[in-house]
Amino acid sequence: MHRFDGHEQVWLFGYGSLIYKADFAFIERRPASIHGWTRRFWQGSHDHRGTPAAPGRVATLVPQAGAVCDGMAYLITPQVFAHLDHREKNGYLRLATHITFDDGDSAEGLVYIANEENAAFLGAASESDIARQIAGASGPSGPNSEYLLHLASALRELGKTDAHVFAIEQHLAQLAPASNLPR
């Protein structure tokens, strides 16, 4: 948690809502990726996209050899961590990581990851089961489906693919007419 204490600027890698919802001050924003991790909707959300009785599912990263996770990197000041630590409070911890920018440059930075040891971790499920849970969940930050759909859209805008995210999106579309899903 304190590896970058004393630094005036820190790169932060975002792979979920941090791609499309930068509700914090940043100095620079760049498309980027990290290696050895894959994005999965295995983290429960009872504080933002669900409730304790009906938790939503949000993205975390799980280790996978050879995997590349695309996202967005933000150059921030350490003061931003007070806001981000509160935003990512439901089981997420900061982890140092090597970030590769789309232009080939790289830097050491941080990423928030919720591992299987946190109380809100839901773990693996089929993409159709994940879609069903997402379809039925809503919390203080809005419908869980909105989170998934915004993430899928943001990945497309970056020109990136994520088979897991896009498969859940397809299952979600089959559960309800597209006109009924929040965008």
Coordinates of C-alpha atoms in Angstrom, one line a residue:
M1 CA 0.0 0.0 0.0
H2 CA 2.9 2.4 0.6
R3 CA 5.4 1.5 -2.1
F4 CA 5.0 4.8 -3.9
D5 CA 5.0 7.0 -0.7
G6 CA 7.1 10.1 -1.3
H7 CA 6.5 10.0 -5.1
E8 CA 4.9 13.2 -6.5
Q9 CA 3.3 11.2 -9.3
V10 CA 2.1 7.6 -9.7
W11 CA 0.7 5.7 -12.7
L12 CA -2.6 3.9 -11.9
F13 CA -3.9 1.1 -14.2
G14 CA -7.7 0.8 -14.5
Y15 CA -9.4 -2.2 -16.1
G16 CA -13.0 -1.9 -15.0
S17 CA -15.0 1.3 -14.2
L18 CA -11.8 3.2 -14.0
I19 CA -11.5 3.0 -17.8
Y20 CA -14.7 5.0 -18.3
K21 CA -15.4 6.7 -15.0
A22 CA -12.4 8.9 -14.0
D23 CA -14.1 10.8 -11.1
F24 CA -10.7 12.0 -9.9
A25 CA -8.1 14.5 -10.9
F26 CA -5.4 13.1 -13.2
I27 CA -2.4 14.6 -15.0
E28 CA -2.4 12.3 -18.0
R29 CA -4.4 9.4 -19.3
R30 CA -3.1 6.8 -21.7
P31 CA -4.4 3.5 -23.1
A32 CA -2.3 0.7 -21.6
S33 CA -2.1 -3.0 -20.6
I34 CA -0.6 -5.2 -18.0
H35 CA 0.7 -8.7 -18.6
G36 CA 0.0 -11.9 -16.6
W37 CA -3.5 -10.9 -15.6
T38 CA -7.0 -11.4 -17.0
R39 CA -10.2 -9.5 -16.2
R40 CA -13.0 -11.5 -14.6
F41 CA -16.4 -10.6 -13.1
W42 CA -15.6 -12.6 -10.0
Q43 CA -15.8 -9.8 -7.4
G44 CA -19.0 -9.1 -5.5
S45 CA -20.3 -5.6 -5.1
H46 CA -22.7 -5.0 -2.3
D47 CA -21.7 -1.3 -1.9
H48 CA -21.9 0.1 -5.5
R49 CA -23.6 -2.2 -8.0
G50 CA -25.6 -4.4 -5.6
T51 CA -26.7 -4.8 -2.0
P52 CA -25.7 -7.2 0.8
A53 CA -28.8 -9.3 0.0
A54 CA -28.3 -9.2 -3.8
P55 CA -24.6 -8.4 -4.6
G56 CA -23.7 -7.4 -8.1
R57 CA -20.6 -8.6 -9.9
V58 CA -17.7 -6.3 -10.9
A59 CA -14.3 -6.8 -12.5
T60 CA -11.2 -7.9 -10.8
L61 CA -8.0 -9.4 -12.1
V62 CA -6.8 -13.0 -11.7
P63 CA -3.4 -14.2 -12.6
Q64 CA -3.1 -16.1 -16.0
A65 CA 0.2 -16.9 -17.7
G66 CA 0.5 -15.2 -21.0
A67 CA -2.6 -13.1 -20.6
V68 CA -2.8 -9.4 -21.4
C69 CA -5.4 -7.1 -19.8
D70 CA -6.1 -3.9 -21.7
G71 CA -7.3 -0.8 -19.9
M72 CA -6.4 2.8 -19.2
A73 CA -3.5 4.3 -17.2
Y74 CA -3.7 7.5 -15.3
L75 CA -0.9 9.6 -14.0
I76 CA -2.1 10.8 -10.6
T77 CA -0.8 12.5 -7.5
P78 CA -0.8 10.4 -4.3
Q79 CA -3.5 12.7 -2.8
V80 CA -6.0 10.9 -5.2
F81 CA -5.6 7.7 -3.3
A82 CA -7.8 8.8 -0.4
H83 CA -10.7 9.0 -2.9
L84 CA -9.7 5.8 -4.8
D85 CA -9.2 3.8 -1.6
H86 CA -12.8 4.7 -0.6
R87 CA -14.1 3.9 -4.1
E88 CA -12.3 0.6 -4.2
K89 CA -13.0 -0.3 -0.5
N90 CA -15.0 -3.5 -1.0
G91 CA -12.1 -5.9 -1.1
Y92 CA -9.6 -4.2 -3.4
L93 CA -5.9 -3.7 -2.5
R94 CA -3.2 -1.8 -4.3
L95 CA -0.6 -3.9 -6.1
A96 CA 2.5 -2.7 -7.8
T97 CA 2.6 -3.7 -11.5
H98 CA 4.5 -3.1 -14.7
I99 CA 2.3 -1.0 -17.1
T100 CA 2.8 -1.1 -20.9
F101 CA 1.4 1.8 -22.8
D102 CA -0.1 1.3 -26.3
D103 CA 2.8 3.4 -27.8
G104 CA 5.3 0.9 -26.4
D105 CA 6.6 2.9 -23.5
S106 CA 6.3 1.4 -20.0
A107 CA 6.3 2.4 -16.3
E108 CA 6.0 0.9 -12.9
G109 CA 2.6 1.7 -11.3
L110 CA -0.3 0.5 -9.2
V111 CA -3.5 -1.4 -9.8
Y112 CA -6.4 -2.3 -7.5
I113 CA -7.0 -6.0 -7.4
A114 CA -9.6 -8.0 -5.3
N115 CA -8.3 -11.4 -4.7
E116 CA -10.1 -14.6 -3.5
E117 CA -9.1 -13.9 0.1
N118 CA -11.5 -10.9 0.5
A119 CA -15.0 -11.4 1.9
A120 CA -16.8 -10.1 -1.2
F121 CA -15.0 -12.4 -3.6
L122 CA -17.6 -14.5 -5.5
G123 CA -15.3 -16.5 -7.7
A124 CA -15.7 -18.3 -11.0
A125 CA -19.1 -18.9 -12.6
S126 CA -20.3 -19.4 -16.1
E127 CA -20.7 -16.3 -18.2
S128 CA -24.4 -17.0 -18.5
D129 CA -24.7 -17.3 -14.7
I130 CA -22.7 -14.1 -14.2
A131 CA -25.1 -12.3 -16.7
R132 CA -28.1 -13.5 -14.7
Q133 CA -26.7 -12.1 -11.5
I134 CA -25.7 -8.8 -13.1
A135 CA -29.2 -8.5 -14.7
G136 CA -30.8 -8.8 -11.2
A137 CA -28.5 -6.5 -9.3
S138 CA -28.6 -2.8 -8.6
G139 CA -27.0 -0.6 -5.9
P140 CA -26.3 2.9 -4.9
S141 CA -24.2 3.5 -8.0
G142 CA -26.9 2.1 -10.3
P143 CA -27.8 -1.1 -12.1
N144 CA -25.0 -3.7 -12.3
S145 CA -25.8 -4.1 -16.0
E146 CA -24.8 -0.4 -16.6
Y147 CA -21.3 -1.2 -15.3
L148 CA -20.9 -4.1 -17.6
L149 CA -22.3 -2.3 -20.7
H150 CA -20.2 0.8 -20.1
L151 CA -17.1 -1.4 -19.7
A152 CA -17.8 -3.3 -23.0
S153 CA -18.4 0.0 -24.8
A154 CA -15.2 1.6 -23.4
L155 CA -13.2 -1.4 -24.5
R156 CA -14.6 -1.2 -28.0
E157 CA -13.8 2.6 -28.1
L158 CA -10.2 1.6 -27.3
G159 CA -10.3 -0.9 -30.1
K160 CA -9.8 -3.8 -27.6
T161 CA -11.5 -7.1 -27.1
D162 CA -12.2 -9.1 -24.0
A163 CA -13.9 -12.4 -24.7
H164 CA -15.2 -12.7 -21.0
V165 CA -16.7 -9.2 -21.0
F166 CA -18.3 -9.5 -24.4
A167 CA -19.7 -13.0 -23.7
I168 CA -21.4 -11.7 -20.5
E169 CA -22.7 -8.8 -22.5
Q170 CA -24.2 -11.2 -25.1
H171 CA -25.9 -13.3 -22.4
L172 CA -27.2 -10.2 -20.8
A173 CA -28.7 -9.0 -24.1
Q174 CA -30.5 -12.4 -24.4
L175 CA -32.1 -12.0 -20.9
A176 CA -33.9 -8.8 -21.7
P177 CA -34.7 -6.7 -24.8
A178 CA -31.8 -4.3 -25.4
S179 CA -34.2 -1.4 -25.0
N180 CA -34.7 -2.3 -21.3
L181 CA -31.0 -2.4 -20.4
P182 CA -29.4 0.8 -19.0
R183 CA -26.8 2.3 -21.3

